[in-house]
Coordinates of C-alpha atoms in Angstrom, one line a residue:
M176 CA 93.2 92.3 87.8
S177 CA 91.6 95.6 86.9
T178 CA 93.6 98.4 85.4
I179 CA 91.7 100.8 87.5
S180 CA 93.8 101.5 90.7
R181 CA 92.7 102.0 94.4
K182 CA 94.0 105.6 94.1
E183 CA 91.5 106.4 91.5
V184 CA 88.7 104.9 93.5
A185 CA 89.8 106.9 96.5
K186 CA 90.0 110.1 94.6
L187 CA 86.4 109.7 93.2
A188 CA 85.0 108.7 96.6
G189 CA 86.9 111.5 98.4
V190 CA 88.6 109.2 100.9
S191 CA 92.1 107.7 101.6
E192 CA 93.4 104.7 99.9
A193 CA 93.5 103.0 103.2
T194 CA 89.7 103.4 103.5
V195 CA 89.2 102.0 100.1
S196 CA 91.3 98.9 101.0
R197 CA 89.2 98.3 104.2
V198 CA 85.9 98.6 102.4
L199 CA 86.8 96.3 99.5
N200 CA 88.5 93.8 101.9
N201 CA 85.6 94.1 104.5
V202 CA 88.2 94.7 107.2
G203 CA 87.8 97.0 110.2
P204 CA 85.1 99.5 111.2
I205 CA 83.8 101.6 108.4
K206 CA 80.9 104.1 108.5
E207 CA 78.1 103.0 106.4
E208 CA 78.0 106.2 104.5
T209 CA 81.7 105.8 103.6
R210 CA 81.3 102.2 102.6
L211 CA 78.5 103.0 100.2
R212 CA 80.4 105.9 98.7
V213 CA 83.5 103.7 98.1
L214 CA 81.4 100.9 96.6
E215 CA 79.6 103.3 94.3
A216 CA 82.9 104.8 93.1
A217 CA 84.4 101.3 92.5
R218 CA 81.3 100.4 90.6
E219 CA 81.3 103.5 88.4
L220 CA 85.0 103.0 87.5
G221 CA 84.6 99.3 87.0
Y222 CA 87.2 98.5 89.7
V223 CA 87.8 94.7 90.3
P224 CA 89.7 94.0 93.7
N225 CA 92.3 91.5 94.1
A226 CA 90.6 88.3 95.2
L227 CA 93.7 86.8 96.8
A228 CA 94.2 89.9 99.0
Q229 CA 90.6 89.8 99.9
R230 CA 90.6 86.2 100.9
F231 CA 93.6 86.7 103.1
A232 CA 92.2 89.8 104.7
R233 CA 89.1 88.0 105.9
R234 CA 91.1 85.3 107.8
K235 CA 91.4 86.1 111.6
S236 CA 94.4 85.4 113.8
G237 CA 93.2 87.4 116.8
N238 CA 96.5 89.3 116.8
V239 CA 97.3 92.9 116.1
G240 CA 101.1 93.2 115.3
V241 CA 103.3 95.9 116.6
I242 CA 106.5 96.4 114.5
L243 CA 109.3 97.8 116.7
P244 CA 112.8 98.8 115.9
F245 CA 115.5 96.5 117.5
V246 CA 118.2 98.7 119.0
P247 CA 121.3 96.9 120.4
K248 CA 122.1 97.8 124.0
V249 CA 118.9 99.8 124.4
H250 CA 116.2 98.6 126.8
L251 CA 113.3 99.5 124.5
F252 CA 110.5 98.9 127.0
S253 CA 112.1 101.1 129.6
T254 CA 112.1 104.0 127.3
Y255 CA 109.1 106.4 128.0
Y256 CA 108.3 106.8 124.4
F257 CA 107.8 103.1 123.5
A258 CA 106.4 102.2 126.9
E259 CA 103.6 104.7 126.6
I260 CA 102.6 103.9 123.1
L261 CA 102.6 100.2 123.6
S262 CA 100.5 100.7 126.9
G263 CA 97.9 102.6 124.8
I264 CA 97.9 100.0 122.0
G265 CA 97.5 97.2 124.7
E266 CA 94.5 98.8 126.3
A267 CA 92.7 99.2 123.0
A268 CA 93.6 95.6 121.9
K269 CA 92.3 94.2 125.1
A270 CA 89.0 96.0 124.8
C271 CA 88.6 94.7 121.3
N272 CA 89.5 91.1 122.3
Y273 CA 92.8 91.1 120.4
D274 CA 96.3 89.9 121.5
L275 CA 99.5 91.9 120.8
L276 CA 102.2 90.2 118.7
L277 CA 105.5 92.2 118.9
I278 CA 107.8 92.0 115.9
F279 CA 111.2 93.4 116.2
R280 CA 112.8 94.9 113.0
E281 CA 116.6 94.6 113.0
P282 CA 118.5 97.4 111.2
D283 CA 119.8 95.3 108.3
S284 CA 117.1 92.7 107.9
P285 CA 114.5 92.6 105.1
R286 CA 111.3 94.6 106.0
D287 CA 108.7 92.2 104.6
Y288 CA 105.7 93.4 106.6
A289 CA 103.2 91.9 104.2
K290 CA 104.6 88.4 105.1
L291 CA 102.9 88.8 108.5
F292 CA 99.5 89.0 106.8
R293 CA 100.3 86.3 104.2
T294 CA 101.2 83.8 106.9
Q295 CA 98.1 84.9 109.0
K296 CA 100.0 85.9 112.0
V297 CA 98.2 89.3 112.3
D298 CA 94.9 90.8 111.3
A299 CA 96.3 94.3 111.4
C300 CA 99.6 95.9 112.3
I301 CA 100.9 99.2 113.8
V302 CA 104.4 100.4 112.8
L303 CA 106.5 102.2 115.3
G304 CA 109.9 103.8 114.6
A305 CA 109.3 103.9 110.8
Q306 CA 112.0 105.8 108.9
N307 CA 111.9 107.6 105.5
V308 CA 114.3 105.1 103.8
A309 CA 113.9 103.1 100.7
E310 CA 113.4 99.7 102.4
E311 CA 110.8 101.1 104.8
R312 CA 109.0 102.8 101.9
A313 CA 108.9 99.7 99.8
A314 CA 107.5 97.5 102.6
L315 CA 104.8 100.1 103.4
A316 CA 103.9 100.5 99.7
E317 CA 103.4 96.8 99.6
L318 CA 101.0 96.6 102.6
Q319 CA 99.0 99.5 100.9
E320 CA 98.9 97.9 97.5
E321 CA 97.7 94.6 99.0
G322 CA 95.0 96.3 101.1
Y323 CA 96.4 95.0 104.5
P324 CA 95.2 97.2 107.4
F325 CA 98.1 99.0 109.1
C326 CA 98.7 102.4 110.9
L327 CA 101.9 104.4 111.5
V328 CA 102.4 106.1 114.8
N329 CA 104.6 109.2 115.1
Q330 CA 105.8 109.1 111.5
R331 CA 104.2 110.4 108.3
F332 CA 104.6 109.9 104.7
D333 CA 102.2 112.7 103.6
E334 CA 102.4 112.1 99.8
E335 CA 101.5 108.3 100.3
G336 CA 98.2 108.6 102.2
Y337 CA 99.0 106.0 104.8
L338 CA 96.7 105.9 107.9
T339 CA 98.6 107.7 110.6
V340 CA 98.3 108.9 114.2
D341 CA 100.8 111.6 115.0
A342 CA 101.2 114.6 117.2
D343 CA 101.6 118.3 116.3
H344 CA 105.4 118.5 116.6
E345 CA 105.7 121.6 114.5
S346 CA 103.4 123.5 116.9
G347 CA 105.2 122.0 119.9
S348 CA 108.7 123.1 118.7
Y349 CA 107.4 126.5 117.8
T350 CA 105.8 127.1 121.2
A351 CA 109.0 125.9 123.1
V352 CA 111.3 128.2 121.1
Q353 CA 108.7 131.0 121.4
H354 CA 108.8 130.6 125.1
L355 CA 112.6 130.8 125.2
I356 CA 112.5 134.0 123.2
A357 CA 109.9 135.5 125.4
S358 CA 112.2 134.7 128.4
G359 CA 114.9 136.7 126.9
F360 CA 117.0 134.3 125.0
K361 CA 118.2 135.3 121.6
R362 CA 121.0 132.8 120.6
I363 CA 119.0 129.5 120.8
A364 CA 120.6 126.3 119.6
F365 CA 118.6 123.4 118.5
L366 CA 119.6 119.6 119.1
N367 CA 117.5 117.7 116.6
G368 CA 117.0 114.0 115.8
P369 CA 117.8 112.2 112.4
G370 CA 116.2 113.5 109.4
A371 CA 114.7 110.1 108.5
F372 CA 111.9 110.8 111.0
S373 CA 109.1 113.2 110.1
S374 CA 109.0 114.4 113.6
S375 CA 112.5 115.8 113.2
G376 CA 111.5 117.8 110.2
D377 CA 108.4 119.1 112.0
R378 CA 110.5 120.3 114.9
L379 CA 113.0 122.0 112.7
A380 CA 110.2 123.8 111.0
G381 CA 108.8 124.9 114.3
Y382 CA 112.2 126.2 115.4
E383 CA 112.7 128.1 112.2
R384 CA 109.2 129.7 112.3
A385 CA 109.6 130.9 115.9
L386 CA 113.0 132.6 115.1
A387 CA 111.7 134.1 111.8
E388 CA 108.6 135.6 113.6
A389 CA 110.9 137.1 116.2
G390 CA 113.3 138.5 113.6
I391 CA 116.2 136.3 114.8
P392 CA 118.4 135.2 112.0
L393 CA 118.7 131.5 111.4
S394 CA 122.3 130.3 112.1
E395 CA 123.2 126.8 110.8
E396 CA 126.0 126.7 113.4
R397 CA 123.4 126.5 116.1
I398 CA 121.7 123.5 114.6
F399 CA 123.0 120.2 116.0
T400 CA 122.0 116.5 115.3
G401 CA 121.8 113.6 117.7
N402 CA 120.1 110.2 117.5
Y403 CA 117.5 110.7 120.3
S404 CA 119.7 108.9 122.7
R405 CA 121.0 110.2 126.0
K406 CA 124.6 109.5 124.8
S407 CA 124.1 111.7 121.7
G408 CA 123.0 114.6 124.0
F409 CA 126.1 114.1 126.2
E410 CA 128.3 114.1 123.1
A411 CA 126.7 117.3 121.9
A412 CA 127.7 119.1 125.1
E413 CA 131.4 118.9 123.9
R414 CA 130.3 120.9 120.8
M415 CA 128.3 123.4 122.7
A416 CA 130.2 124.0 126.0
E417 CA 132.7 126.7 124.9
R418 CA 130.0 128.4 122.8
I419 CA 127.8 128.7 125.8
K420 CA 130.6 130.0 127.9
N421 CA 131.4 132.8 125.2
K422 CA 127.6 133.5 125.0
A423 CA 127.4 132.4 121.4
I424 CA 124.6 130.2 122.6
D425 CA 122.3 131.2 125.5
A426 CA 119.7 128.4 125.3
V427 CA 119.0 125.0 123.7
F428 CA 115.8 123.4 122.5
A429 CA 116.4 119.6 122.3
A430 CA 114.1 117.4 120.3
N431 CA 113.5 114.8 123.1
D432 CA 114.2 114.6 126.8
R433 CA 116.8 111.9 126.7
M434 CA 119.0 114.2 124.5
A435 CA 118.2 117.1 126.9
I436 CA 119.2 115.2 130.0
G437 CA 122.3 113.9 128.3
L438 CA 123.2 117.4 127.3
M439 CA 122.6 118.7 130.9
D440 CA 124.9 116.0 132.3
G441 CA 127.6 116.8 129.8
L442 CA 127.6 120.5 130.2
R443 CA 127.6 120.1 134.0
E444 CA 131.1 118.5 133.6
H445 CA 132.1 121.8 132.0
G446 CA 130.7 123.7 135.0
L447 CA 127.5 124.8 133.3
E448 CA 124.1 124.5 134.9
A449 CA 120.8 124.5 133.1
G450 CA 118.4 127.3 134.3
K451 CA 121.3 129.3 135.4
D452 CA 124.0 129.4 132.7
Y453 CA 121.7 128.5 129.7
G454 CA 118.0 127.9 129.2
L455 CA 116.9 124.4 128.1
I456 CA 113.7 122.8 126.9
G457 CA 113.3 119.2 126.1
Y458 CA 110.5 117.3 124.5
D459 CA 108.2 114.3 125.5
D460 CA 107.5 115.0 129.2
S461 CA 109.2 111.8 130.1
D462 CA 109.3 110.5 133.8
S463 CA 113.0 111.5 133.9
S464 CA 112.1 115.2 133.0
R465 CA 110.2 115.5 136.3
I466 CA 112.8 113.9 138.6
V467 CA 116.0 115.3 137.2
S468 CA 117.6 118.3 139.0
P469 CA 116.9 120.9 137.9
K470 CA 113.6 119.8 136.6
L471 CA 113.4 120.0 132.8
S472 CA 111.0 122.3 130.9
T473 CA 109.6 120.2 128.2
V474 CA 106.8 119.6 125.7
S475 CA 104.2 117.0 126.8
V476 CA 103.3 114.5 124.0
P477 CA 100.2 112.1 124.4
F478 CA 102.1 109.0 123.4
Y479 CA 99.6 106.8 125.3
E480 CA 96.7 108.3 123.5
M481 CA 98.5 108.0 120.2
G482 CA 99.0 104.2 120.6
R483 CA 95.4 103.8 121.8
R484 CA 93.9 105.7 119.0
A485 CA 96.0 103.8 116.4
A486 CA 94.7 100.5 117.7
M487 CA 91.1 101.8 117.9
K488 CA 91.3 102.9 114.3
L489 CA 92.2 99.4 113.3
L490 CA 90.1 97.3 115.5
A491 CA 87.3 99.1 117.2
T492 CA 83.8 100.5 116.5
E493 CA 82.6 102.6 113.6
S494 CA 82.7 105.7 115.7
E495 CA 86.5 105.9 115.1
E496 CA 87.3 107.9 112.0
M497 CA 89.5 106.0 109.6
E498 CA 91.4 109.1 108.6
N499 CA 94.7 110.6 109.9
T500 CA 94.9 112.1 113.3
I501 CA 97.2 114.7 114.7
L502 CA 97.0 115.2 118.4
P503 CA 97.8 118.5 120.4
V504 CA 100.9 118.8 122.6
Q505 CA 101.5 121.2 125.6
L506 CA 104.5 123.1 126.9
L507 CA 105.4 122.5 130.5
K508 CA 107.5 125.2 132.1
R509 CA 109.9 124.0 134.8
E510 CA 113.2 125.0 136.4
T511 CA 115.5 124.8 133.2
T512 CA 113.8 127.9 131.8

């Protein structure tokens, strides 16, 4: 095994470590110009790849794995977020003559993602619902070190250089809060998701930026945390109701539609109506946001395209760039603002 690392080859070639792994393992679509640059960098540094990892990488199962979180009592495939992403992945996999293998990650079970490749169950994998926790980071680091092709969707570890498809959540949050401010709201609460998700940090950053630009002081008392479930939104209503009634909060930006709708239901039990007693914007543009009454203002996220793009990066033609992608989002103004 060479003492030269893939990171050094990537730095010299001006590409990501994931791209170096694909070139050296001859896996996935790579532009010829990029391939030659990586090979030249490896030759110049005297890098010798791990023969075992290369041998496994060349074997084909015909499957692309999709790693999903297992959440008890949650019908995962009925949730807009997962249904859209999986539909996009499925379309791309079919176009590339691959089958999908769904792998459910239980909360307390070992996250041995590399085993899927060692046992030749998958040729590539897409990770959904990844979290910034020690177990996850270790499992992803092992995939990267062994050169197995994988892609994260809607989660980033910027310092690690993993192949990622994400949406511009910071911009989406900023635009949503900016719209509330332009509509006359000044005491805007934020109902965020858990900090283990990069999208939660992005949305917080957008919320803070919009307030700062408008000269509105940031108040930690107006920042609440849920877990992206409708129930956590409903529970947050208990903590917000009196503050809305006494005008300490006049609008809420929720980090997804499920929490926003749960919040609407909970506040309605306190006699408070969105769009009348307070402003409200959700996030995702789920099916429910369009049929709930009043219709929910929200930020549309291209989850279907995110899934499709992730699979195409791993499976499809050389026209697909093997670098990270961040897709734009769009604010949709409806009745709750």
